[in-house]
Short mmCIF file of C-alpha atoms in Angstrom, two decimals:
data_model
loop_
_atom_site.label_atom_id
_atom_site.label_comp_id
_atom_site.label_asym_id
_atom_site.label_seq_id
_atom_site.Cartn_x
_atom_site.Cartn_y
_atom_site.Cartn_z
CA UNK F 1 -5.59 11.00 11.06
CA UNK F 2 -6.19 8.64 8.06
CA UNK F 3 -4.99 5.00 7.88
CA UNK F 4 -5.53 2.65 4.94
CA UNK F 5 -5.92 -1.12 5.21
CA UNK F 6 -5.45 -3.84 2.46
CA UNK F 7 -5.56 -7.22 1.89
CA UNK F 8 -1.91 -9.20 1.88
CA UNK F 9 -0.47 -12.01 0.00
CA UNK F 10 -0.65 -14.30 3.56
CA UNK F 11 -4.34 -13.98 4.03
CA UNK F 12 -4.41 -11.05 6.44
CA UNK F 13 -5.39 -7.52 6.47
CA UNK F 14 -2.09 -4.82 6.84
CA UNK F 15 -2.77 -1.34 8.31
CA UNK F 16 -0.45 1.41 6.34
CA UNK F 17 1.33 3.84 8.27
CA UNK F 18 4.52 5.76 7.77
CA UNK F 19 6.44 8.70 9.38
CA UNK F 20 3.69 11.22 9.33
CA UNK F 21 0.86 8.86 10.25
CA UNK F 22 2.44 6.90 12.83
CA UNK F 23 0.78 7.37 16.21
CA UNK F 24 0.02 4.68 19.00
CA UNK F 25 -3.16 6.27 20.16
CA UNK F 26 -4.41 7.15 16.73
CA UNK F 27 -4.06 3.58 15.41
CA UNK F 28 -5.62 2.02 18.80
CA UNK F 29 -8.50 4.32 18.32
CA UNK F 30 -8.57 3.22 14.60
CA UNK F 31 -8.38 -0.19 14.94
CA UNK F 32 -11.19 0.09 18.03
CA UNK F 33 -13.32 1.68 15.28
CA UNK F 34 -12.89 -0.90 12.77
CA UNK F 35 -12.95 -4.12 14.95
CA UNK F 36 -16.08 -5.39 13.47
CA UNK F 37 -14.40 -5.31 9.91
CA UNK F 38 -11.17 -6.68 11.42
CA UNK F 39 -13.07 -9.87 13.21
CA UNK F 40 -11.63 -13.10 12.63
CA UNK F 41 -8.51 -11.78 10.47
CA UNK F 42 -4.71 -12.11 10.69
CA UNK F 43 -3.53 -8.24 11.26
CA UNK F 44 -0.42 -6.95 10.29
CA UNK F 45 0.72 -3.07 11.09
CA UNK F 46 3.16 -1.62 8.02
CA UNK F 47 5.72 0.92 9.62
CA UNK F 48 7.43 2.85 6.57
CA UNK F 49 10.36 5.02 7.03
CA UNK F 50 9.56 5.93 10.74
CA UNK F 51 11.87 4.51 13.32
CA UNK F 52 10.17 3.24 16.63
CA UNK F 53 10.79 3.30 19.84
CA UNK F 54 10.58 0.34 22.38
CA UNK F 55 7.74 1.75 24.35
CA UNK F 56 5.79 2.22 21.23
CA UNK F 57 6.20 -1.27 20.14
CA UNK F 58 5.22 -2.20 23.54
CA UNK F 59 2.40 -0.36 23.97
CA UNK F 60 1.12 -1.15 20.46
CA UNK F 61 1.96 -5.03 20.28
CA UNK F 62 0.10 -5.55 24.11
CA UNK F 63 -2.92 -3.85 23.14
CA UNK F 64 -3.26 -5.72 19.61
CA UNK F 65 -2.48 -9.17 21.47
CA UNK F 66 -5.28 -7.93 24.04
CA UNK F 67 -8.05 -7.94 21.17
CA UNK F 68 -10.13 -11.37 20.89
CA UNK F 69 -11.64 -10.19 17.40
CA UNK F 70 -8.47 -10.47 15.59
CA UNK F 71 -4.98 -12.34 15.42
CA UNK F 72 -1.83 -10.24 15.88
CA UNK F 73 0.82 -11.11 13.35
CA UNK F 74 3.46 -8.57 13.92
CA UNK F 75 4.85 -5.62 12.34
CA UNK F 76 6.18 -5.12 8.75
CA UNK F 77 9.05 -2.51 8.22
CA UNK F 78 11.93 -1.23 5.58
CA UNK F 79 14.00 -0.24 8.52
CA UNK F 80 16.43 -2.43 9.84
CA UNK F 81 16.79 -1.01 13.15
CA UNK F 82 13.06 -1.38 13.66
CA UNK F 83 13.50 -5.35 12.76
CA UNK F 84 16.30 -5.26 15.28
CA UNK F 85 14.23 -4.02 17.93
CA UNK F 86 11.26 -6.42 17.29
CA UNK F 87 14.03 -9.29 17.26
CA UNK F 88 14.62 -8.15 21.03
CA UNK F 89 11.16 -7.64 22.04
CA UNK F 90 10.25 -11.14 20.31
CA UNK F 91 7.88 -9.41 18.25
CA UNK F 92 7.19 -10.78 14.52
CA UNK F 93 8.52 -8.74 12.04
CA UNK F 94 7.96 -9.55 8.56
CA UNK F 95 10.39 -9.17 5.54
CA UNK F 96 9.34 -7.04 2.28
CA UNK F 97 10.40 -8.49 -0.91
CA UNK F 98 12.21 -5.59 -1.28
CA UNK F 99 14.61 -6.15 1.95
CA UNK F 100 15.19 -9.72 0.65
CA UNK F 101 16.44 -8.48 -2.51
CA UNK F 102 19.09 -6.27 -0.35
CA UNK F 103 19.99 -9.65 1.31
CA UNK F 104 23.08 -10.99 -1.38
CA UNK F 105 24.10 -9.54 -4.88
CA UNK F 106 22.45 -12.45 -6.90
CA UNK F 107 23.36 -13.59 -10.84
CA UNK F 108 20.86 -12.50 -13.07
CA UNK F 109 20.07 -15.88 -14.11
CA UNK F 110 19.72 -16.96 -10.43
CA UNK F 111 15.89 -17.95 -10.08
CA UNK F 112 13.79 -16.23 -7.21
CA UNK F 113 10.79 -18.00 -6.62
CA UNK F 114 7.74 -16.66 -4.99
CA UNK F 115 4.72 -19.01 -3.61
CA UNK F 116 1.92 -16.93 -2.90
CA UNK F 117 -0.28 -19.51 -0.92
CA UNK F 118 0.12 -21.68 2.10
CA UNK F 119 1.53 -24.85 1.48
CA UNK F 120 -0.52 -27.90 2.97
CA UNK F 121 0.42 -31.35 3.75
CA UNK F 122 1.45 -33.32 0.50
CA UNK F 123 2.57 -30.35 -1.45
CA UNK F 124 6.22 -29.75 -2.45
CA UNK F 125 7.89 -27.07 -3.81
CA UNK F 126 11.45 -26.61 -5.46
CA UNK F 127 13.50 -23.93 -6.63
CA UNK F 128 17.08 -23.47 -8.19
CA UNK F 129 17.73 -20.13 -6.02
CA UNK F 130 16.19 -18.92 -3.37
CA UNK F 131 12.27 -19.47 -2.56
CA UNK F 132 9.88 -16.80 -0.64
CA UNK F 133 6.51 -18.43 0.65
CA UNK F 134 4.19 -15.53 1.32
CA UNK F 135 2.19 -17.84 3.39
CA UNK F 136 2.25 -21.08 5.94
CA UNK F 137 4.20 -23.92 5.77
CA UNK F 138 1.95 -26.93 7.39
CA UNK F 139 3.14 -30.21 8.75
CA UNK F 140 3.47 -32.69 5.75
CA UNK F 141 4.71 -29.80 3.35
CA UNK F 142 8.19 -29.69 1.68
CA UNK F 143 10.48 -27.18 0.70
CA UNK F 144 13.65 -27.64 -1.52
CA UNK F 145 16.06 -25.06 -2.67
CA UNK F 146 19.53 -24.24 -4.02
CA UNK F 147 19.19 -21.05 -2.15
CA UNK F 148 17.97 -19.35 0.82
CA UNK F 149 14.20 -19.77 2.24
CA UNK F 150 11.98 -17.16 3.82
CA UNK F 151 8.46 -17.99 5.05
CA UNK F 152 6.39 -14.88 5.75
CA UNK F 153 4.04 -17.05 7.90
CA UNK F 154 4.62 -20.20 10.33
CA UNK F 155 7.29 -22.97 9.27
CA UNK F 156 6.07 -26.07 10.68
CA UNK F 157 6.78 -28.35 7.85
CA UNK F 158 10.43 -29.59 5.99
CA UNK F 159 12.88 -27.47 4.49
CA UNK F 160 15.74 -28.43 2.77
CA UNK F 161 18.03 -25.11 1.84
CA UNK F 162 21.37 -24.26 0.11
CA UNK F 163 21.65 -27.60 -1.68
CA UNK F 164 25.14 -27.95 -2.81
CA UNK F 165 26.40 -24.71 -1.41
CA UNK F 166 28.47 -23.41 1.55
CA UNK F 167 26.51 -20.59 2.86
CA UNK F 168 23.00 -19.78 2.85
CA UNK F 169 20.11 -18.89 5.58
CA UNK F 170 16.23 -19.87 6.32
CA UNK F 171 14.32 -17.37 7.93
CA UNK F 172 10.39 -17.23 9.09
CA UNK F 173 8.35 -15.28 11.02
CA UNK F 174 7.24 -18.19 13.24
CA UNK F 175 9.06 -21.36 13.45
CA UNK F 176 8.00 -24.94 14.89
CA UNK F 177 9.41 -27.86 12.94
CA UNK F 178 10.94 -31.01 13.93
CA UNK F 179 14.04 -30.46 11.61
CA UNK F 180 15.56 -29.12 8.86
CA UNK F 181 18.72 -28.68 6.71
CA UNK F 182 20.75 -26.07 5.32
CA UNK F 183 23.95 -26.22 3.21
CA UNK F 184 23.78 -30.23 4.02
CA UNK F 185 23.80 -29.60 8.00
CA UNK F 186 20.99 -30.59 9.66
CA UNK F 187 19.50 -29.23 12.98
CA UNK F 188 16.91 -31.07 15.14
CA UNK F 189 14.48 -29.61 17.08
CA UNK F 190 12.39 -30.67 20.13
CA UNK F 191 8.64 -30.93 19.84
CA UNK F 192 7.88 -27.86 22.15
CA UNK F 193 10.67 -25.72 20.75
CA UNK F 194 8.88 -22.70 19.02
CA UNK F 195 10.50 -19.37 17.49
CA UNK F 196 9.83 -16.12 16.21
CA UNK F 197 11.68 -13.92 13.99
CA UNK F 198 13.31 -17.22 13.33
CA UNK F 199 17.06 -17.27 11.10
CA UNK F 200 19.33 -20.03 10.88
CA UNK F 201 22.59 -19.43 8.70
CA UNK F 202 25.40 -21.16 7.46
CA UNK F 203 28.90 -19.28 7.06
CA UNK F 204 32.17 -20.68 6.87
CA UNK F 205 31.26 -23.97 7.38
CA UNK F 206 29.60 -23.17 10.82
CA UNK F 207 25.95 -23.40 11.29
CA UNK F 208 24.30 -21.04 13.59
CA UNK F 209 20.83 -20.14 15.18
CA UNK F 210 19.89 -16.97 16.36
CA UNK F 211 19.19 -17.36 20.03
CA UNK F 212 17.51 -14.45 20.84
CA UNK F 213 14.46 -15.75 18.71
CA UNK F 214 13.35 -18.76 20.91
CA UNK F 215 9.90 -18.41 22.70
CA UNK F 216 8.56 -21.72 24.24
CA UNK F 217 5.08 -22.46 25.78
CA UNK F 218 2.98 -20.47 23.96
#
């Protein structure tokens, strides 16, 4: 069984699978064969058009998290049910650009800005519409957006989103920031709070944090 490896925009290596090639034992065997190539890399497994079982995700993530050669950054999928399963199991799950486009109907004139790098301390990025960061947002970096903010990495900097709007959301694969502001409403977080598959949204004037994403002490 053959698999493909490719680089990604978040400085990682991605293993591509689909409904025909996905097999946990074969994936494990392939990774062990390529572990010298993967040494020191951030690693993502992409699963297209294949509905995953809970035991498959558990076995695969346990195996990958036990490998010292690489840093497992989670799964990437185009199926909603797979993302929901990952949230349940506290496994990071990437959002593809295609899935982000489905979040809402956008006016043709509304800006969608993609930032294909990690934001470091002192960096500031703004957008009149949605903003997608394909990397990390480090402490000291700032984001301001009139629309939603999506971070396909670790969000530890400052975010101000939904400026001038009454509804919106902020998502990140990993979150550990002291505060964020969404649609004029502020959330303050404790120093040790960490989240996986982080999502906060404002709708009908209420701000809501998905509680099942919390993961402390790691």
